[in-house]
Amino acid sequence: MMSRTEERLRVVSTDAAPRTRVIPLKERTLRKHRIVAPFLGQYEADVFRTLRTLVSTRMTERGARTLGICSAREGEGKSMVALNLAISSAFDVNHTILLVELDFRWPRLHQNLGIRVTKGLADVLSGNATIGECLINPGYERLSVLPARATLARSSETLASPAMAEIAKELRERYPDRIIIYDLPPVLLSDDCLAFMQHLDAFLFVVGEGRTAKQEVDRALSLTDPAKLIGTVLNGARNNVDKPKYYYANH
Amino acid sequence: METAEPTPNANFAKTPGDYVDLLKRRRGLAFITGAMVLAAAVTAAVVIPPVYRSTATILIEEPEVPPDLVQSTVTSYADQRIQMIKYRVLTSQNLTEIMNRFGLYEDSRQRRPMTEVIDNFREDIQVEPISANVLNPSGNATRATIAFTVSYDNQVPRLAQQVANELVTLYLSENAKERQGQAAAATKFLREESDRLSSRIRELESQLADFKLKNGNTLPGQADGNRDVVLLTQRDIQDIDRRLDALKERRTYLESEIASAAARGPMSQQVVDATQERINVLQAEYARLQSTRGAKHPEVLRLQDEIAALQNPQTARNTAARNAAAAGTTLRTNTPAEAQYDQLSMQLRGQLNDVMSEAAALQNQRRSLAQTLTAVQQRVAQMPEVERAYLTLSRDYENAQRMYSETRNKQLAAELSEQLEMESKSERFSLIEPPVLPSEPEQPNRTLIVAFGAMLAFAAGIGIVLLVDLFDDRIHGARQLARLTGELPLVVVPYVYTPRERLSRVTQQFAYMTTVVAVLAVGAVTVHQRVMPLDVLWFKLVATGHDAVAAVR
């Protein structure tokens, strides 16, 4: 079974830019970081597939091309949801996906994928790198990621900076049929989410079960543009989940 | 799994599933709380010192003489009496004495005030009635108290028995004393009451006699008599009037006879008339002279003498005779016819005098009769008032007499009843079951405490979870999120376990289970050794279950 998975993972990039690095992922790493989307046939993967379908439908309705993933606080699983969603979306043949990590307080996209990066968005912002140098293909067709790589001082002001706006514009225009998923920092912990909202066509709000207080969710939502909210995700539910037995057969 | 097709009007209310999730989520807290409560209950069950109860049963026996024959004056219900005696028996004095005799509550007595110790003693004494369905005298079914129990609790079985015995003795003797006392009191009261009434009767009798004396004539019974007197008196008066009338007629007749006799009678009457004529003349002269010459004038005085002399019949006669002689005529002496005439005249005059005096007497009589009539009529007028007063007085008297006779009857009955009590032939208490030496403690009911503790633990576990959840404002469950955002989440992503987490989870659960098993084992062993053997406990539980089912039926 291991080999079969590995087979799936070792994909040669197709339409990514020639400079994009292709890095195959190890299953162990994925499992360690709760990446479940690749393991089709499992219940969790199906959940993300459903999410992908719903998101895709709604975005198509609005003609949206950029999607932000927010949460109220840290630790709600926003990054995990973002990555899983991105991978799951990549299995849909209609689009290519770019996942951009904007959480400069705790950048770990590269860790989650188990890859070493030398250049990331932080470097682009500080002028030490270009976007193209930082794009990575984690082994799935139609998926690219742009990790942050490092923390930034005064990260809370970054999103509103003109440099960031420039990057967002470039990303958007560069690949017209690409869906860009932005992994945003927690709304309550950064001052400028609302500022960045202008670059987003839509956003998804992730809530960690048993982690956030109701008023925090309320407050977070008030700091966003409600018109662009296409739905919420409850993450990390331990109860009330009916896992039909036959899902375990494949594992 | 809840996924979103937004249902705008759905009510994302809490379901029972939410509570189940809550419990599952907080099972640790629930379990620990429950365990603590249960441990406390078990400790209490084990630690509380046993208390033994010794109980005596006293039967309330029927009277030997049926109440129809002799009605008892002790009429309080048995329940009431039991409680009353309880207060009379369990006096501080009695209890202190018993305490001293048996050395009870030694350490309490040193630490606490005496009144508190006595109260504790009282609380350890139970007096409970036993009732049954009986037929009362009129044949209806009622519940009556037929017996009662007296019991005492103590940590030492022997003491429980001894003190219970003491109490029972006190109870029995107090009851007899009390019943006799009550009967005697009733008798005494009635006796005093009848004495009072009889003296009142005497008083009223004398009042009545005085009244009769004072108002003898105006008493109601006299009405007829008085009326008769009035009638008779009136008749008598009429009678007298008639007689007076008759006398008057006779007088008139006599006077006329006298007058006519005088007309027939010659000389004497002549003499009389002449004399009278002379007197008249002289009197006229006298009057004239007196007025012109005064009363002392000799002429006047001489006339006076003359008149006086004429008025004297003898001198009148002499004068007349002299005058006759002077005139040359002689005074005729009475012829037999004239003498006869004089006699007749004198008789007539005598009769006239009789008539006059009779009339006067009759007038007097009539006056006195009239007075009598007036008096009697006055009496009659007073009668209504007197009648009223009399009736009041006699009514009081009758009432007093009636009350007295009633009271006397009651008094006699009470004396009989008192006799009944003294010979113990009425209802009485008798001991049918003396207090036994208790072999098993009354308290604590360990099984009950543990069972109750278990229930409480269960409730406490749930309760504390609910309480904590009240203060938890974090989001649990898709529906809660939906309540906030107005829409169910697109998906609910289950918690993804990393391999490491999965392992630790398994380890955790294993450790958990082991602990639980260990605790149960230790608990079972403890119960088996310290409280009672487990098989006995099992049978007890089964028996209790049977009893419960039987009681419900």
Short mmCIF file of C-alpha atoms in Angstrom, two decimals, chain B residues 83-258:
data_model
loop_
_atom_site.label_atom_id
_atom_site.label_comp_id
_atom_site.label_asym_id
_atom_site.label_seq_id
_atom_site.Cartn_x
_atom_site.Cartn_y
_atom_site.Cartn_z
CA GLN B 83 -48.32 12.23 72.81
CA MET B 84 -49.48 13.91 76.00
CA ILE B 85 -47.98 11.19 78.13
CA LYS B 86 -44.81 11.47 76.12
CA TYR B 87 -44.41 15.03 77.29
CA ARG B 88 -45.22 14.13 80.84
CA VAL B 89 -42.90 11.15 80.93
CA LEU B 90 -40.02 12.69 79.02
CA THR B 91 -39.54 15.55 81.41
CA SER B 92 -36.08 16.90 81.99
CA GLN B 93 -36.21 15.54 85.46
CA ASN B 94 -37.04 12.00 84.46
CA LEU B 95 -34.54 12.01 81.66
CA THR B 96 -31.77 13.39 83.81
CA GLU B 97 -32.44 10.71 86.35
CA ILE B 98 -32.30 7.97 83.74
CA MET B 99 -29.14 9.46 82.27
CA ASN B 100 -27.45 9.42 85.61
CA ARG B 101 -28.58 5.92 86.41
CA PHE B 102 -27.25 4.41 83.21
CA GLY B 103 -24.38 6.77 82.54
CA LEU B 104 -25.67 7.94 79.18
CA TYR B 105 -24.17 10.66 77.01
CA GLU B 106 -21.13 11.03 79.20
CA ASP B 107 -18.94 12.94 76.79
CA SER B 108 -21.79 15.09 75.51
CA ARG B 109 -22.58 16.17 79.04
CA GLN B 110 -19.09 17.51 79.50
CA ARG B 111 -18.98 19.45 76.29
CA ARG B 112 -22.51 20.69 75.87
CA PRO B 113 -25.11 22.40 77.97
CA MET B 114 -27.52 20.10 79.76
CA THR B 115 -30.58 21.24 77.87
CA GLU B 116 -28.95 20.26 74.61
CA VAL B 117 -28.00 16.85 75.94
CA ILE B 118 -31.55 16.27 77.13
CA ASP B 119 -32.87 17.30 73.72
CA ASN B 120 -30.54 14.79 72.12
CA PHE B 121 -31.81 12.17 74.50
CA ARG B 122 -35.37 12.98 73.56
CA GLU B 123 -34.55 12.70 69.90
CA ASP B 124 -33.23 9.23 70.50
CA ILE B 125 -36.61 8.20 71.88
CA GLN B 126 -39.33 7.28 69.42
CA VAL B 127 -42.98 6.84 70.22
CA GLU B 128 -44.98 5.70 67.22
CA PRO B 129 -48.63 4.75 67.05
CA ILE B 130 -49.76 1.58 65.31
CA SER B 131 -53.14 1.86 63.69
CA ALA B 132 -55.46 -0.58 62.05
CA ASN B 133 -58.82 -0.57 60.37
CA VAL B 134 -61.51 -1.06 62.98
CA LEU B 135 -65.26 -0.72 63.30
CA ASN B 136 -66.32 2.14 65.51
CA PRO B 137 -69.42 1.86 67.70
CA SER B 138 -71.73 3.03 64.96
CA GLY B 139 -70.47 0.29 62.72
CA ASN B 140 -68.39 2.33 60.30
CA ALA B 141 -64.89 1.37 59.35
CA THR B 142 -62.28 3.81 60.54
CA ARG B 143 -58.65 3.73 61.38
CA ALA B 144 -57.90 3.71 65.05
CA THR B 145 -54.69 3.51 67.02
CA ILE B 146 -54.61 0.10 68.61
CA ALA B 147 -51.08 0.03 69.92
CA PHE B 148 -47.88 1.97 69.93
CA THR B 149 -44.18 1.37 70.17
CA VAL B 150 -41.64 2.95 72.44
CA SER B 151 -38.05 2.66 71.39
CA TYR B 152 -34.67 4.00 72.30
CA ASP B 153 -31.50 4.28 70.25
CA ASN B 154 -28.04 3.86 71.59
CA GLN B 155 -24.66 2.72 70.41
CA VAL B 156 -24.58 0.04 73.05
CA PRO B 157 -27.27 -2.62 72.57
CA ARG B 158 -27.57 -3.43 76.22
CA LEU B 159 -28.15 0.19 77.17
CA ALA B 160 -30.73 0.55 74.45
CA GLN B 161 -32.69 -2.27 75.95
CA GLN B 162 -32.40 -1.15 79.53
CA VAL B 163 -33.37 2.42 78.89
CA ALA B 164 -36.26 1.33 76.69
CA ASN B 165 -37.45 -0.78 79.57
CA GLU B 166 -37.30 2.20 81.90
CA LEU B 167 -39.26 4.33 79.52
CA VAL B 168 -41.94 1.72 79.07
CA THR B 169 -42.38 1.42 82.82
CA LEU B 170 -42.66 5.15 83.13
CA TYR B 171 -45.17 5.24 80.34
CA LEU B 172 -47.44 2.61 81.81
CA SER B 173 -47.52 4.06 85.28
CA GLU B 174 -47.97 7.57 83.99
CA ASN B 175 -50.91 6.54 81.90
CA ALA B 176 -52.75 4.98 84.81
CA LYS B 177 -52.02 7.99 87.00
CA GLU B 178 -53.16 10.34 84.36
CA ARG B 179 -56.41 8.61 83.64
CA GLN B 180 -57.30 8.47 87.32
CA GLY B 181 -56.32 12.05 87.74
CA GLN B 182 -58.49 13.09 84.87
CA ALA B 183 -61.48 11.17 86.17
CA ALA B 184 -61.01 12.59 89.66
CA ALA B 185 -60.75 16.07 88.27
CA ALA B 186 -64.00 15.65 86.39
CA THR B 187 -65.76 14.42 89.50
CA LYS B 188 -64.40 17.24 91.60
CA PHE B 189 -65.48 19.84 89.16
CA LEU B 190 -68.98 18.49 88.94
CA ARG B 191 -69.29 18.25 92.66
CA GLU B 192 -68.30 21.86 93.12
CA GLU B 193 -70.64 22.91 90.42
CA SER B 194 -73.60 21.15 91.95
CA ASP B 195 -72.83 22.70 95.36
CA ARG B 196 -72.75 26.12 93.83
CA LEU B 197 -76.03 25.54 92.10
CA SER B 198 -77.76 24.29 95.22
CA SER B 199 -76.76 27.38 97.19
CA ARG B 200 -78.00 29.53 94.38
CA ILE B 201 -81.29 27.70 94.51
CA ARG B 202 -81.60 28.44 98.20
CA GLU B 203 -80.90 32.08 97.61
CA LEU B 204 -83.52 32.28 94.95
CA GLU B 205 -86.04 30.54 97.18
CA SER B 206 -85.64 33.14 99.89
CA GLN B 207 -85.84 35.92 97.35
CA LEU B 208 -89.05 34.44 96.08
CA ALA B 209 -90.49 34.17 99.59
CA ASP B 210 -89.60 37.81 100.34
CA PHE B 211 -91.18 38.88 97.18
CA LYS B 212 -94.33 37.01 97.91
CA LEU B 213 -94.40 38.52 101.31
CA LYS B 214 -93.92 42.03 100.04
CA ASN B 215 -96.36 41.78 97.27
CA GLY B 216 -98.87 39.43 98.72
CA ASN B 217 -101.83 41.15 97.33
CA THR B 218 -100.49 41.95 93.96
CA LEU B 219 -99.26 38.53 93.05
CA PRO B 220 -100.63 37.16 89.85
CA GLY B 221 -102.63 34.57 91.76
CA GLN B 222 -104.47 37.32 93.49
CA ALA B 223 -106.00 38.73 90.39
CA ASP B 224 -109.28 36.98 90.78
CA GLY B 225 -109.40 37.70 94.49
CA ASN B 226 -108.76 41.36 93.95
CA ARG B 227 -111.34 41.53 91.27
CA ASP B 228 -113.88 39.89 93.56
CA VAL B 229 -113.07 42.34 96.33
CA VAL B 230 -113.60 45.20 93.99
CA LEU B 231 -116.91 43.85 92.87
CA LEU B 232 -118.05 43.12 96.39
CA THR B 233 -116.94 46.47 97.68
CA GLN B 234 -118.66 48.20 94.87
CA ARG B 235 -121.79 46.24 95.62
CA ASP B 236 -121.54 47.08 99.30
CA ILE B 237 -121.19 50.72 98.47
CA GLN B 238 -124.22 50.50 96.28
CA ASP B 239 -125.95 48.75 99.09
CA ILE B 240 -125.10 51.53 101.51
CA ASP B 241 -126.16 54.13 99.05
CA ARG B 242 -129.45 52.44 98.73
CA ARG B 243 -129.85 52.36 102.50
CA LEU B 244 -128.83 55.95 102.75
CA ASP B 245 -131.41 56.82 100.22
CA ALA B 246 -133.96 54.89 102.25
CA LEU B 247 -132.90 56.67 105.39
CA LYS B 248 -133.11 59.95 103.69
CA GLU B 249 -136.64 59.19 102.68
CA ARG B 250 -137.44 58.20 106.21
CA ARG B 251 -135.93 61.33 107.57
CA THR B 252 -137.95 63.39 105.25
CA TYR B 253 -141.00 61.48 106.35
CA LEU B 254 -140.13 61.87 110.02
CA GLU B 255 -139.49 65.52 109.68
CA SER B 256 -142.72 66.03 108.04
CA GLU B 257 -144.41 63.97 110.73
CA ILE B 258 -142.79 66.05 113.36
#
